JSON list of C-alpha atoms in Angstrom, two decimals:
[
{"chain": "L", "resi": 257, "resn": "MET", "atom": "CA", "xyz": [34.18, 47.16, 31.57]},
{"chain": "L", "resi": 258, "resn": "ASN", "atom": "CA", "xyz": [33.63, 48.78, 28.44]},
{"chain": "L", "resi": 259, "resn": "GLU", "atom": "CA", "xyz": [35.52, 46.24, 26.40]},
{"chain": "L", "resi": 260, "resn": "ALA", "atom": "CA", "xyz": [33.25, 43.61, 27.83]},
{"chain": "L", "resi": 261, "resn": "PHE", "atom": "CA", "xyz": [30.34, 45.51, 27.30]},
{"chain": "L", "resi": 262, "resn": "LEU", "atom": "CA", "xyz": [31.30, 45.78, 23.64]},
{"chain": "L", "resi": 263, "resn": "LYS", "atom": "CA", "xyz": [32.35, 42.00, 23.13]},
{"chain": "L", "resi": 264, "resn": "LEU", "atom": "CA", "xyz": [28.58, 41.13, 24.81]},
{"chain": "L", "resi": 265, "resn": "ARG", "atom": "CA", "xyz": [26.89, 43.67, 22.40]},
{"chain": "L", "resi": 266, "resn": "GLU", "atom": "CA", "xyz": [28.82, 42.29, 19.08]},
{"chain": "L", "resi": 267, "resn": "TYR", "atom": "CA", "xyz": [28.01, 38.84, 20.12]},
{"chain": "L", "resi": 268, "resn": "ALA", "atom": "CA", "xyz": [24.46, 39.67, 20.42]},
{"chain": "L", "resi": 269, "resn": "ALA", "atom": "CA", "xyz": [24.15, 41.33, 16.99]},
{"chain": "L", "resi": 270, "resn": "ARG", "atom": "CA", "xyz": [26.19, 38.56, 15.21]},
{"chain": "L", "resi": 271, "resn": "ARG", "atom": "CA", "xyz": [23.82, 36.12, 16.64]},
{"chain": "L", "resi": 272, "resn": "LEU", "atom": "CA", "xyz": [20.38, 37.98, 15.90]},
{"chain": "L", "resi": 273, "resn": "LEU", "atom": "CA", "xyz": [21.83, 38.21, 12.33]},
{"chain": "L", "resi": 274, "resn": "PHE", "atom": "CA", "xyz": [22.62, 34.87, 11.55]},
{"chain": "L", "resi": 275, "resn": "GLU", "atom": "CA", "xyz": [19.13, 34.05, 13.47]},
{"chain": "L", "resi": 276, "resn": "VAL", "atom": "CA", "xyz": [17.50, 36.14, 10.42]},
{"chain": "L", "resi": 277, "resn": "TRP", "atom": "CA", "xyz": [19.66, 34.87, 8.21]},
{"chain": "L", "resi": 278, "resn": "ILE", "atom": "CA", "xyz": [18.57, 31.17, 9.10]},
{"chain": "L", "resi": 279, "resn": "TYR", "atom": "CA", "xyz": [14.75, 32.47, 8.99]},
{"chain": "L", "resi": 280, "resn": "VAL", "atom": "CA", "xyz": [15.41, 34.07, 5.59]},
{"chain": "L", "resi": 281, "resn": "MET", "atom": "CA", "xyz": [17.01, 30.92, 3.76]},
{"chain": "L", "resi": 282, "resn": "ARG", "atom": "CA", "xyz": [14.05, 28.56, 5.43]},
{"chain": "L", "resi": 283, "resn": "SER", "atom": "CA", "xyz": [11.46, 30.54, 4.55]},
{"chain": "L", "resi": 284, "resn": "PHE", "atom": "CA", "xyz": [12.56, 31.16, 0.41]},
{"chain": "L", "resi": 285, "resn": "TYR", "atom": "CA", "xyz": [13.35, 26.90, 0.42]},
{"chain": "L", "resi": 286, "resn": "GLU", "atom": "CA", "xyz": [9.72, 26.52, 1.73]},
{"chain": "L", "resi": 287, "resn": "ARG", "atom": "CA", "xyz": [8.29, 29.14, -0.91]},
{"chain": "L", "resi": 288, "resn": "ARG", "atom": "CA", "xyz": [10.63, 27.49, -3.77]},
{"chain": "L", "resi": 289, "resn": "THR", "atom": "CA", "xyz": [9.13, 23.92, -2.57]},
{"chain": "L", "resi": 290, "resn": "THR", "atom": "CA", "xyz": [6.09, 25.67, -2.46]},
{"chain": "L", "resi": 291, "resn": "VAL", "atom": "CA", "xyz": [5.86, 26.22, -6.01]},
{"chain": "L", "resi": 292, "resn": "GLU", "atom": "CA", "xyz": [7.93, 23.48, -7.24]},
{"chain": "L", "resi": 293, "resn": "GLY", "atom": "CA", "xyz": [5.08, 21.17, -5.27]},
{"chain": "L", "resi": 294, "resn": "SER", "atom": "CA", "xyz": [1.85, 22.81, -6.87]},
{"chain": "L", "resi": 295, "resn": "ILE", "atom": "CA", "xyz": [-1.44, 20.97, -6.27]},
{"chain": "L", "resi": 296, "resn": "ASP", "atom": "CA", "xyz": [-1.85, 20.68, -9.88]},
{"chain": "L", "resi": 297, "resn": "LEU", "atom": "CA", "xyz": [1.76, 18.73, -10.27]},
{"chain": "L", "resi": 298, "resn": "LEU", "atom": "CA", "xyz": [-0.03, 16.35, -8.31]},
{"chain": "L", "resi": 299, "resn": "THR", "atom": "CA", "xyz": [-1.11, 12.58, -9.62]},
{"chain": "L", "resi": 300, "resn": "GLU", "atom": "CA", "xyz": [-5.04, 12.01, -9.51]},
{"chain": "L", "resi": 301, "resn": "TYR", "atom": "CA", "xyz": [-4.89, 9.87, -6.51]},
{"chain": "L", "resi": 302, "resn": "ALA", "atom": "CA", "xyz": [-2.86, 12.67, -4.29]},
{"chain": "L", "resi": 303, "resn": "LYS", "atom": "CA", "xyz": [-5.14, 15.02, -5.45]},
{"chain": "L", "resi": 304, "resn": "GLY", "atom": "CA", "xyz": [-8.52, 13.09, -4.41]},
{"chain": "L", "resi": 305, "resn": "ARG", "atom": "CA", "xyz": [-6.90, 12.46, -1.23]},
{"chain": "L", "resi": 306, "resn": "LEU", "atom": "CA", "xyz": [-6.20, 15.91, -0.09]},
{"chain": "L", "resi": 307, "resn": "SER", "atom": "CA", "xyz": [-9.65, 17.10, -0.84]},
{"chain": "L", "resi": 308, "resn": "GLU", "atom": "CA", "xyz": [-10.98, 13.96, 1.60]},
{"chain": "L", "resi": 309, "resn": "SER", "atom": "CA", "xyz": [-8.38, 15.53, 3.80]},
{"chain": "L", "resi": 310, "resn": "GLU", "atom": "CA", "xyz": [-9.20, 18.73, 3.53]},
{"chain": "L", "resi": 311, "resn": "ARG", "atom": "CA", "xyz": [-12.89, 18.29, 4.08]},
{"chain": "L", "resi": 312, "resn": "GLU", "atom": "CA", "xyz": [-12.14, 16.91, 8.08]},
{"chain": "L", "resi": 313, "resn": "TYR", "atom": "CA", "xyz": [-8.93, 18.74, 9.33]},
{"chain": "L", "resi": 314, "resn": "GLY", "atom": "CA", "xyz": [-11.18, 21.75, 10.31]},
{"chain": "L", "resi": 315, "resn": "ARG", "atom": "CA", "xyz": [-12.25, 19.69, 13.14]},
{"chain": "L", "resi": 316, "resn": "TYR", "atom": "CA", "xyz": [-8.70, 19.38, 14.71]},
{"chain": "L", "resi": 317, "resn": "VAL", "atom": "CA", "xyz": [-7.32, 22.46, 16.83]},
{"chain": "L", "resi": 318, "resn": "MET", "atom": "CA", "xyz": [-3.78, 23.45, 17.40]},
{"chain": "L", "resi": 319, "resn": "TYR", "atom": "CA", "xyz": [-2.32, 23.75, 20.98]},
{"chain": "L", "resi": 320, "resn": "ASN", "atom": "CA", "xyz": [1.18, 24.38, 22.59]},
{"chain": "L", "resi": 321, "resn": "ALA", "atom": "CA", "xyz": [2.68, 25.17, 19.32]},
{"chain": "L", "resi": 322, "resn": "ASP", "atom": "CA", "xyz": [6.13, 26.12, 18.57]},
{"chain": "L", "resi": 323, "resn": "ASP", "atom": "CA", "xyz": [8.70, 26.12, 15.65]},
{"chain": "L", "resi": 324, "resn": "ASP", "atom": "CA", "xyz": [9.40, 22.09, 16.05]},
{"chain": "L", "resi": 325, "resn": "ASN", "atom": "CA", "xyz": [6.33, 20.73, 18.21]},
{"chain": "L", "resi": 326, "resn": "ALA", "atom": "CA", "xyz": [2.57, 20.92, 18.43]},
{"chain": "L", "resi": 327, "resn": "LEU", "atom": "CA", "xyz": [0.13, 19.43, 19.85]},
{"chain": "L", "resi": 328, "resn": "VAL", "atom": "CA", "xyz": [-3.59, 18.55, 17.96]},
{"chain": "L", "resi": 329, "resn": "GLN", "atom": "CA", "xyz": [-6.84, 17.94, 19.68]},
{"chain": "L", "resi": 330, "resn": "THR", "atom": "CA", "xyz": [-10.20, 17.77, 18.49]},
{"chain": "L", "resi": 331, "resn": "ASN", "atom": "CA", "xyz": [-12.68, 20.09, 19.62]},
{"chain": "L", "resi": 332, "resn": "GLY", "atom": "CA", "xyz": [-13.84, 18.08, 21.92]},
{"chain": "L", "resi": 333, "resn": "GLY", "atom": "CA", "xyz": [-10.44, 17.78, 23.34]},
{"chain": "L", "resi": 334, "resn": "VAL", "atom": "CA", "xyz": [-11.20, 13.68, 23.75]},
{"chain": "L", "resi": 335, "resn": "ASP", "atom": "CA", "xyz": [-8.28, 12.17, 21.16]},
{"chain": "L", "resi": 336, "resn": "GLN", "atom": "CA", "xyz": [-4.68, 14.02, 20.97]},
{"chain": "L", "resi": 337, "resn": "TRP", "atom": "CA", "xyz": [-1.85, 13.67, 18.73]},
{"chain": "L", "resi": 338, "resn": "ILE", "atom": "CA", "xyz": [1.59, 14.90, 19.10]},
{"chain": "L", "resi": 339, "resn": "VAL", "atom": "CA", "xyz": [3.34, 16.68, 15.70]},
{"chain": "L", "resi": 340, "resn": "ARG", "atom": "CA", "xyz": [7.42, 17.34, 15.67]},
{"chain": "L", "resi": 341, "resn": "ARG", "atom": "CA", "xyz": [8.44, 18.90, 12.41]},
{"chain": "L", "resi": 342, "resn": "HIS", "atom": "CA", "xyz": [12.44, 17.94, 13.07]},
{"chain": "L", "resi": 343, "resn": "PRO", "atom": "CA", "xyz": [14.43, 16.05, 12.94]},
{"chain": "L", "resi": 344, "resn": "ARG", "atom": "CA", "xyz": [12.13, 15.09, 10.07]},
{"chain": "L", "resi": 345, "resn": "LEU", "atom": "CA", "xyz": [8.09, 15.02, 9.69]},
{"chain": "L", "resi": 346, "resn": "SER", "atom": "CA", "xyz": [6.53, 12.70, 12.84]},
{"chain": "L", "resi": 347, "resn": "CYS", "atom": "CA", "xyz": [3.14, 12.48, 14.19]},
{"chain": "L", "resi": 348, "resn": "SER", "atom": "CA", "xyz": [2.08, 10.27, 16.91]},
{"chain": "L", "resi": 349, "resn": "CYS", "atom": "CA", "xyz": [-0.63, 8.25, 14.35]},
{"chain": "L", "resi": 350, "resn": "TYR", "atom": "CA", "xyz": [2.46, 7.28, 12.18]},
{"chain": "L", "resi": 351, "resn": "GLU", "atom": "CA", "xyz": [0.67, 8.07, 8.98]},
{"chain": "L", "resi": 352, "resn": "PRO", "atom": "CA", "xyz": [3.41, 10.67, 8.04]},
{"chain": "L", "resi": 353, "resn": "GLN", "atom": "CA", "xyz": [6.03, 8.38, 8.90]},
{"chain": "L", "resi": 354, "resn": "GLU", "atom": "CA", "xyz": [4.42, 5.59, 6.76]},
{"chain": "L", "resi": 355, "resn": "MET", "atom": "CA", "xyz": [3.25, 6.94, 3.84]},
{"chain": "L", "resi": 356, "resn": "GLN", "atom": "CA", "xyz": [4.75, 10.43, 3.37]},
{"chain": "L", "resi": 357, "resn": "TRP", "atom": "CA", "xyz": [2.48, 11.91, 3.44]},
{"chain": "L", "resi": 358, "resn": "PRO", "atom": "CA", "xyz": [0.97, 14.97, 5.56]},
{"chain": "L", "resi": 359, "resn": "CYS", "atom": "CA", "xyz": [-2.16, 13.47, 7.87]},
{"chain": "L", "resi": 360, "resn": "ILE", "atom": "CA", "xyz": [-4.96, 15.41, 9.04]},
{"chain": "L", "resi": 361, "resn": "HIS", "atom": "CA", "xyz": [-2.90, 16.73, 12.23]},
{"chain": "L", "resi": 362, "resn": "VAL", "atom": "CA", "xyz": [-0.23, 17.94, 10.07]},
{"chain": "L", "resi": 363, "resn": "MET", "atom": "CA", "xyz": [-2.34, 19.96, 7.66]},
{"chain": "L", "resi": 364, "resn": "SER", "atom": "CA", "xyz": [-4.11, 21.39, 10.63]},
{"chain": "L", "resi": 365, "resn": "TRP", "atom": "CA", "xyz": [-0.74, 22.39, 12.13]},
{"chain": "L", "resi": 366, "resn": "CYS", "atom": "CA", "xyz": [0.53, 23.92, 9.06]},
{"chain": "L", "resi": 367, "resn": "LYS", "atom": "CA", "xyz": [-3.08, 25.70, 9.16]},
{"chain": "L", "resi": 368, "resn": "GLY", "atom": "CA", "xyz": [-2.67, 27.14, 12.49]},
{"chain": "L", "resi": 369, "resn": "LYS", "atom": "CA", "xyz": [1.23, 28.62, 11.68]},
{"chain": "L", "resi": 370, "resn": "GLY", "atom": "CA", "xyz": [0.30, 29.68, 8.04]},
{"chain": "L", "resi": 371, "resn": "GLU", "atom": "CA", "xyz": [2.26, 27.27, 6.33]},
{"chain": "L", "resi": 372, "resn": "ASP", "atom": "CA", "xyz": [1.12, 25.48, 3.19]},
{"chain": "L", "resi": 373, "resn": "TYR", "atom": "CA", "xyz": [1.27, 21.30, 3.82]},
{"chain": "L", "resi": 374, "resn": "LEU", "atom": "CA", "xyz": [2.55, 20.15, 0.32]},
{"chain": "L", "resi": 375, "resn": "PRO", "atom": "CA", "xyz": [6.05, 20.91, 0.95]},
{"chain": "L", "resi": 376, "resn": "TYR", "atom": "CA", "xyz": [5.40, 17.46, 3.35]},
{"chain": "L", "resi": 377, "resn": "VAL", "atom": "CA", "xyz": [3.92, 15.36, 0.33]},
{"chain": "L", "resi": 378, "resn": "ASP", "atom": "CA", "xyz": [6.78, 13.45, -0.99]},
{"chain": "L", "resi": 379, "resn": "ARG", "atom": "CA", "xyz": [8.22, 13.29, -4.57]},
{"chain": "L", "resi": 380, "resn": "ILE", "atom": "CA", "xyz": [6.79, 10.06, -5.29]},
{"chain": "L", "resi": 381, "resn": "TYR", "atom": "CA", "xyz": [3.15, 11.46, -5.46]},
{"chain": "L", "resi": 382, "resn": "PHE", "atom": "CA", "xyz": [3.98, 14.19, -7.95]},
{"chain": "L", "resi": 383, "resn": "GLN", "atom": "CA", "xyz": [3.15, 13.30, -11.71]},
{"chain": "L", "resi": 384, "resn": "LYS", "atom": "CA", "xyz": [6.97, 13.45, -12.62]},
{"chain": "L", "resi": 385, "resn": "SER", "atom": "CA", "xyz": [7.85, 10.30, -10.56]},
{"chain": "L", "resi": 386, "resn": "LEU", "atom": "CA", "xyz": [4.88, 8.42, -12.37]},
{"chain": "L", "resi": 387, "resn": "LEU", "atom": "CA", "xyz": [5.96, 9.22, -15.96]},
{"chain": "L", "resi": 388, "resn": "ALA", "atom": "CA", "xyz": [9.58, 8.47, -14.67]},
{"chain": "L", "resi": 389, "resn": "CYS", "atom": "CA", "xyz": [8.37, 5.21, -13.67]},
{"chain": "L", "resi": 390, "resn": "TYR", "atom": "CA", "xyz": [6.55, 4.59, -17.40]},
{"chain": "L", "resi": 391, "resn": "ASN", "atom": "CA", "xyz": [9.54, 5.91, -18.91]},
{"chain": "L", "resi": 392, "resn": "GLN", "atom": "CA", "xyz": [11.48, 3.33, -17.16]},
{"chain": "L", "resi": 393, "resn": "ALA", "atom": "CA", "xyz": [13.57, 6.01, -15.55]},
{"chain": "L", "resi": 394, "resn": "ILE", "atom": "CA", "xyz": [12.95, 4.53, -12.60]},
{"chain": "L", "resi": 395, "resn": "PRO", "atom": "CA", "xyz": [13.48, 0.53, -12.38]},
{"chain": "L", "resi": 396, "resn": "LEU", "atom": "CA", "xyz": [10.38, -0.92, -12.27]},
{"chain": "L", "resi": 397, "resn": "VAL", "atom": "CA", "xyz": [10.21, -4.18, -9.33]},
{"chain": "L", "resi": 398, "resn": "THR", "atom": "CA", "xyz": [10.24, -7.89, -11.17]},
{"chain": "L", "resi": 399, "resn": "GLU", "atom": "CA", "xyz": [8.22, -10.54, -9.95]},
{"chain": "L", "resi": 400, "resn": "GLN", "atom": "CA", "xyz": [11.38, -12.23, -8.66]},
{"chain": "L", "resi": 401, "resn": "ASP", "atom": "CA", "xyz": [11.70, -9.43, -5.82]},
{"chain": "L", "resi": 402, "resn": "LEU", "atom": "CA", "xyz": [8.06, -9.85, -4.88]},
{"chain": "L", "resi": 403, "resn": "VAL", "atom": "CA", "xyz": [8.09, -13.66, -3.94]},
{"chain": "L", "resi": 404, "resn": "ILE", "atom": "CA", "xyz": [8.51, -14.23, -0.27]},
{"chain": "L", "resi": 405, "resn": "HIS", "atom": "CA", "xyz": [10.66, -16.87, 0.44]},
{"chain": "L", "resi": 406, "resn": "ILE", "atom": "CA", "xyz": [8.94, -18.77, 3.38]},
{"chain": "L", "resi": 407, "resn": "THR", "atom": "CA", "xyz": [11.01, -20.97, 5.53]},
{"chain": "L", "resi": 408, "resn": "CYS", "atom": "CA", "xyz": [8.44, -24.46, 6.47]},
{"chain": "L", "resi": 409, "resn": "ARG", "atom": "CA", "xyz": [8.71, -25.00, 10.09]},
{"chain": "L", "resi": 410, "resn": "ALA", "atom": "CA", "xyz": [7.05, -28.31, 11.46]},
{"chain": "L", "resi": 411, "resn": "SER", "atom": "CA", "xyz": [4.27, -27.57, 13.64]},
{"chain": "L", "resi": 412, "resn": "GLU", "atom": "CA", "xyz": [6.07, -29.15, 16.65]},
{"chain": "L", "resi": 413, "resn": "ALA", "atom": "CA", "xyz": [8.78, -26.32, 16.44]},
{"chain": "L", "resi": 414, "resn": "ALA", "atom": "CA", "xyz": [6.20, -23.31, 15.71]},
{"chain": "L", "resi": 415, "resn": "VAL", "atom": "CA", "xyz": [6.23, -21.41, 18.79]},
{"chain": "L", "resi": 416, "resn": "ARG", "atom": "CA", "xyz": [2.31, -20.64, 20.00]},
{"chain": "L", "resi": 417, "resn": "ARG", "atom": "CA", "xyz": [1.17, -17.78, 22.04]},
{"chain": "L", "resi": 418, "resn": "GLY", "atom": "CA", "xyz": [-1.67, -18.47, 24.60]},
{"chain": "L", "resi": 419, "resn": "ARG", "atom": "CA", "xyz": [-2.33, -21.43, 26.01]},
{"chain": "L", "resi": 420, "resn": "ALA", "atom": "CA", "xyz": [-1.35, -24.67, 24.72]},
{"chain": "L", "resi": 421, "resn": "ARG", "atom": "CA", "xyz": [-3.51, -27.15, 22.61]},
{"chain": "L", "resi": 422, "resn": "THR", "atom": "CA", "xyz": [-3.92, -30.39, 23.03]},
{"chain": "L", "resi": 423, "resn": "VAL", "atom": "CA", "xyz": [-3.87, -32.61, 20.09]},
{"chain": "L", "resi": 424, "resn": "ARG", "atom": "CA", "xyz": [-5.40, -36.06, 19.37]},
{"chain": "L", "resi": 425, "resn": "ILE", "atom": "CA", "xyz": [-2.35, -38.59, 18.59]},
{"chain": "L", "resi": 426, "resn": "PRO", "atom": "CA", "xyz": [-3.60, -41.16, 16.24]},
{"chain": "L", "resi": 427, "resn": "ASN", "atom": "CA", "xyz": [-3.11, -45.27, 16.84]},
{"chain": "L", "resi": 428, "resn": "GLY", "atom": "CA", "xyz": [-2.19, -44.07, 20.70]},
{"chain": "L", "resi": 429, "resn": "GLY", "atom": "CA", "xyz": [1.44, -44.48, 21.90]},
{"chain": "L", "resi": 430, "resn": "GLY", "atom": "CA", "xyz": [1.54, -41.45, 24.86]},
{"chain": "L", "resi": 431, "resn": "SER", "atom": "CA", "xyz": [0.37, -37.96, 25.18]},
{"chain": "L", "resi": 432, "resn": "SER", "atom": "CA", "xyz": [3.68, -36.34, 23.22]},
{"chain": "L", "resi": 433, "resn": "ARG", "atom": "CA", "xyz": [5.98, -36.73, 20.67]},
{"chain": "L", "resi": 434, "resn": "ARG", "atom": "CA", "xyz": [9.16, -37.41, 22.89]},
{"chain": "L", "resi": 435, "resn": "HIS", "atom": "CA", "xyz": [7.01, -39.84, 25.23]},
{"chain": "L", "resi": 436, "resn": "ARG", "atom": "CA", "xyz": [6.11, -42.00, 21.62]},
{"chain": "L", "resi": 437, "resn": "GLU", "atom": "CA", "xyz": [9.25, -41.44, 20.10]},
{"chain": "L", "resi": 438, "resn": "TYR", "atom": "CA", "xyz": [11.10, -42.90, 23.64]},
{"chain": "L", "resi": 439, "resn": "MET", "atom": "CA", "xyz": [8.62, -45.62, 24.48]},
{"chain": "L", "resi": 440, "resn": "TYR", "atom": "CA", "xyz": [7.91, -46.70, 20.52]},
{"chain": "L", "resi": 441, "resn": "PRO", "atom": "CA", "xyz": [10.72, -46.04, 18.27]},
{"chain": "L", "resi": 442, "resn": "VAL", "atom": "CA", "xyz": [9.52, -48.04, 15.50]},
{"chain": "L", "resi": 443, "resn": "GLN", "atom": "CA", "xyz": [6.13, -47.39, 15.06]},
{"chain": "L", "resi": 444, "resn": "ASP", "atom": "CA", "xyz": [6.55, -43.20, 13.32]},
{"chain": "L", "resi": 445, "resn": "GLU", "atom": "CA", "xyz": [8.75, -44.75, 10.60]},
{"chain": "L", "resi": 446, "resn": "ALA", "atom": "CA", "xyz": [6.43, -47.84, 10.59]},
{"chain": "L", "resi": 447, "resn": "ARG", "atom": "CA", "xyz": [3.85, -45.48, 9.87]},
{"chain": "L", "resi": 448, "resn": "LEU", "atom": "CA", "xyz": [5.92, -43.38, 7.23]},
{"chain": "L", "resi": 449, "resn": "ILE", "atom": "CA", "xyz": [6.57, -46.37, 5.00]},
{"chain": "L", "resi": 450, "resn": "SER", "atom": "CA", "xyz": [2.89, -47.48, 5.09]},
{"chain": "L", "resi": 451, "resn": "SER", "atom": "CA", "xyz": [1.83, -44.25, 4.22]},
{"chain": "L", "resi": 452, "resn": "GLN", "atom": "CA", "xyz": [4.52, -43.48, 1.57]},
{"chain": "L", "resi": 453, "resn": "ASP", "atom": "CA", "xyz": [3.88, -46.95, -0.11]},
{"chain": "L", "resi": 454, "resn": "PRO", "atom": "CA", "xyz": [1.20, -46.76, -2.60]},
{"chain": "L", "resi": 455, "resn": "LEU", "atom": "CA", "xyz": [1.49, -50.84, -3.03]},
{"chain": "L", "resi": 456, "resn": "THR", "atom": "CA", "xyz": [0.88, -51.21, 1.13]},
{"chain": "L", "resi": 457, "resn": "ALA", "atom": "CA", "xyz": [-3.04, -50.91, 0.83]},
{"chain": "L", "resi": 458, "resn": "ILE", "atom": "CA", "xyz": [-2.54, -53.73, -2.28]},
{"chain": "L", "resi": 459, "resn": "SER", "atom": "CA", "xyz": [-0.45, -56.14, -0.46]},
{"chain": "L", "resi": 460, "resn": "ASP", "atom": "CA", "xyz": [-2.22, -55.51, 2.73]},
{"chain": "L", "resi": 461, "resn": "GLN", "atom": "CA", "xyz": [-5.82, -56.04, 1.19]},
{"chain": "L", "resi": 462, "resn": "ALA", "atom": "CA", "xyz": [-4.47, -59.48, -0.58]},
{"chain": "L", "resi": 463, "resn": "ALA", "atom": "CA", "xyz": [-2.47, -60.67, 2.40]},
{"chain": "L", "resi": 464, "resn": "SER", "atom": "CA", "xyz": [-6.45, -60.27, 4.85]},
{"chain": "L", "resi": 465, "resn": "PRO", "atom": "CA", "xyz": [-7.62, -63.14, 5.07]},
{"chain": "L", "resi": 466, "resn": "LEU", "atom": "CA", "xyz": [-11.24, -63.64, 4.48]},
{"chain": "L", "resi": 467, "resn": "THR", "atom": "CA", "xyz": [-14.19, -64.32, 7.24]},
{"chain": "L", "resi": 468, "resn": "GLN", "atom": "CA", "xyz": [-16.81, -67.51, 6.84]},
{"chain": "L", "resi": 469, "resn": "ASP", "atom": "CA", "xyz": [-19.27, -64.72, 4.96]},
{"chain": "L", "resi": 470, "resn": "GLY", "atom": "CA", "xyz": [-16.69, -63.29, 2.42]},
{"chain": "L", "resi": 471, "resn": "ARG", "atom": "CA", "xyz": [-16.75, -59.75, 3.11]},
{"chain": "L", "resi": 472, "resn": "GLY", "atom": "CA", "xyz": [-13.35, -59.18, 3.44]},
{"chain": "L", "resi": 473, "resn": "LYS", "atom": "CA", "xyz": [-13.02, -57.81, 7.18]},
{"chain": "L", "resi": 474, "resn": "SER", "atom": "CA", "xyz": [-8.79, -58.09, 7.85]},
{"chain": "L", "resi": 475, "resn": "GLN", "atom": "CA", "xyz": [-7.42, -58.69, 11.11]},
{"chain": "L", "resi": 476, "resn": "ARG", "atom": "CA", "xyz": [-6.80, -55.71, 13.16]},
{"chain": "L", "resi": 477, "resn": "ARG", "atom": "CA", "xyz": [-3.14, -54.08, 13.03]},
{"chain": "L", "resi": 478, "resn": "CYS", "atom": "CA", "xyz": [-0.64, -53.63, 16.38]},
{"chain": "L", "resi": 479, "resn": "ARG", "atom": "CA", "xyz": [-1.06, -50.53, 17.66]},
{"chain": "L", "resi": 480, "resn": "VAL", "atom": "CA", "xyz": [2.77, -50.23, 18.26]},
{"chain": "L", "resi": 481, "resn": "CYS", "atom": "CA", "xyz": [4.43, -52.12, 14.92]},
{"chain": "L", "resi": 482, "resn": "ARG", "atom": "CA", "xyz": [1.38, -51.58, 13.26]},
{"chain": "L", "resi": 483, "resn": "GLU", "atom": "CA", "xyz": [1.75, -55.29, 11.82]},
{"chain": "L", "resi": 484, "resn": "ARG", "atom": "CA", "xyz": [-0.75, -57.83, 12.09]},
{"chain": "L", "resi": 485, "resn": "GLY", "atom": "CA", "xyz": [-1.14, -61.58, 13.52]},
{"chain": "L", "resi": 486, "resn": "HIS", "atom": "CA", "xyz": [-0.76, -59.92, 17.72]},
{"chain": "L", "resi": 487, "resn": "GLN", "atom": "CA", "xyz": [-2.04, -56.95, 19.88]},
{"chain": "L", "resi": 488, "resn": "ARG", "atom": "CA", "xyz": [-0.05, -54.29, 22.00]},
{"chain": "L", "resi": 489, "resn": "ASN", "atom": "CA", "xyz": [0.34, -56.19, 24.47]},
{"chain": "L", "resi": 490, "resn": "THR", "atom": "CA", "xyz": [1.76, -58.95, 22.50]},
{"chain": "L", "resi": 491, "resn": "CYS", "atom": "CA", "xyz": [3.88, -56.78, 20.69]},
{"chain": "L", "resi": 492, "resn": "PRO", "atom": "CA", "xyz": [7.98, -58.05, 20.78]},
{"chain": "L", "resi": 493, "resn": "ILE", "atom": "CA", "xyz": [8.79, -54.67, 20.35]},
{"chain": "L", "resi": 494, "resn": "PHE", "atom": "CA", "xyz": [6.43, -53.09, 23.32]},
{"chain": "L", "resi": 495, "resn": "LYS", "atom": "CA", "xyz": [8.19, -55.64, 25.23]},
{"chain": "L", "resi": 496, "resn": "GLN", "atom": "CA", "xyz": [11.51, -54.92, 24.05]},
{"chain": "L", "resi": 497, "resn": "ALA", "atom": "CA", "xyz": [10.73, -51.06, 24.93]},
{"chain": "L", "resi": 498, "resn": "ASP", "atom": "CA", "xyz": [9.27, -52.59, 28.51]},
{"chain": "L", "resi": 499, "resn": "SER", "atom": "CA", "xyz": [12.82, -54.57, 29.26]},
{"chain": "L", "resi": 500, "resn": "LEU", "atom": "CA", "xyz": [15.26, -51.46, 28.67]},
{"chain": "L", "resi": 501, "resn": "ARG", "atom": "CA", "xyz": [12.86, -48.73, 30.70]},
{"chain": "L", "resi": 502, "resn": "ALA", "atom": "CA", "xyz": [12.93, -51.38, 33.59]},
{"chain": "L", "resi": 503, "resn": "GLU", "atom": "CA", "xyz": [16.84, -51.57, 33.09]},
{"chain": "L", "resi": 504, "resn": "TYR", "atom": "CA", "xyz": [17.30, -48.11, 33.04]},
{"chain": "L", "resi": 505, "resn": "PHE", "atom": "CA", "xyz": [15.38, -47.17, 36.46]},
{"chain": "L", "resi": 506, "resn": "THR", "atom": "CA", "xyz": [17.17, -50.75, 37.60]},
{"chain": "L", "resi": 507, "resn": "TYR", "atom": "CA", "xyz": [20.49, -49.22, 37.50]},
{"chain": "L", "resi": 508, "resn": "THR", "atom": "CA", "xyz": [19.58, -45.59, 38.16]}
]
């Protein structure tokens, strides 16, 4: 019985010494980091930003704080933010995660615990990093790295959110692109050729018959094949598509 009791006392004493050693080493590391991260070593941008934050973080109060977590509120208690220290510094406002910078809530937490917030400032905000960039000790970003390669997609393939929009289709031919391609497969091809050929406008203008008054008004084009001389009802392509559609429904 006495041996078991002595073993428990020895285990408790070792655990207490281990916790004291961890506390001493953590305090030593934070003090060393604070000395290295003096506010005089920061850049002018960081100094100005710290001075602006120090004017506002007095409005925030810390509640329910421990070694790792804390709840920061305004004086009125309307808004709340959760600050975590381990495994990495984070806040519910996401400013420390994105900017590697102590936000106002972290500063108020450090003020309530009597700690310094300079250890949470990233090294990129110090003058050493800025001078290293100018001395090309840190490789700069080239223009090729700044170019964003965008893969162009057709408007039909792009996924749109919200309510579907109706698009007016010129020259008729159906209510959708798939229906138009099924009904009139030559229409898009003829339209593409006429839009890409620079001589189409000249040849069409030269081939257009003149009226009696000499104003040069041409005949109307067919809405299916875009050719002159007939209309949509008498178009051979329309008749062919109509016959194919009739055969399809007959066999099915």
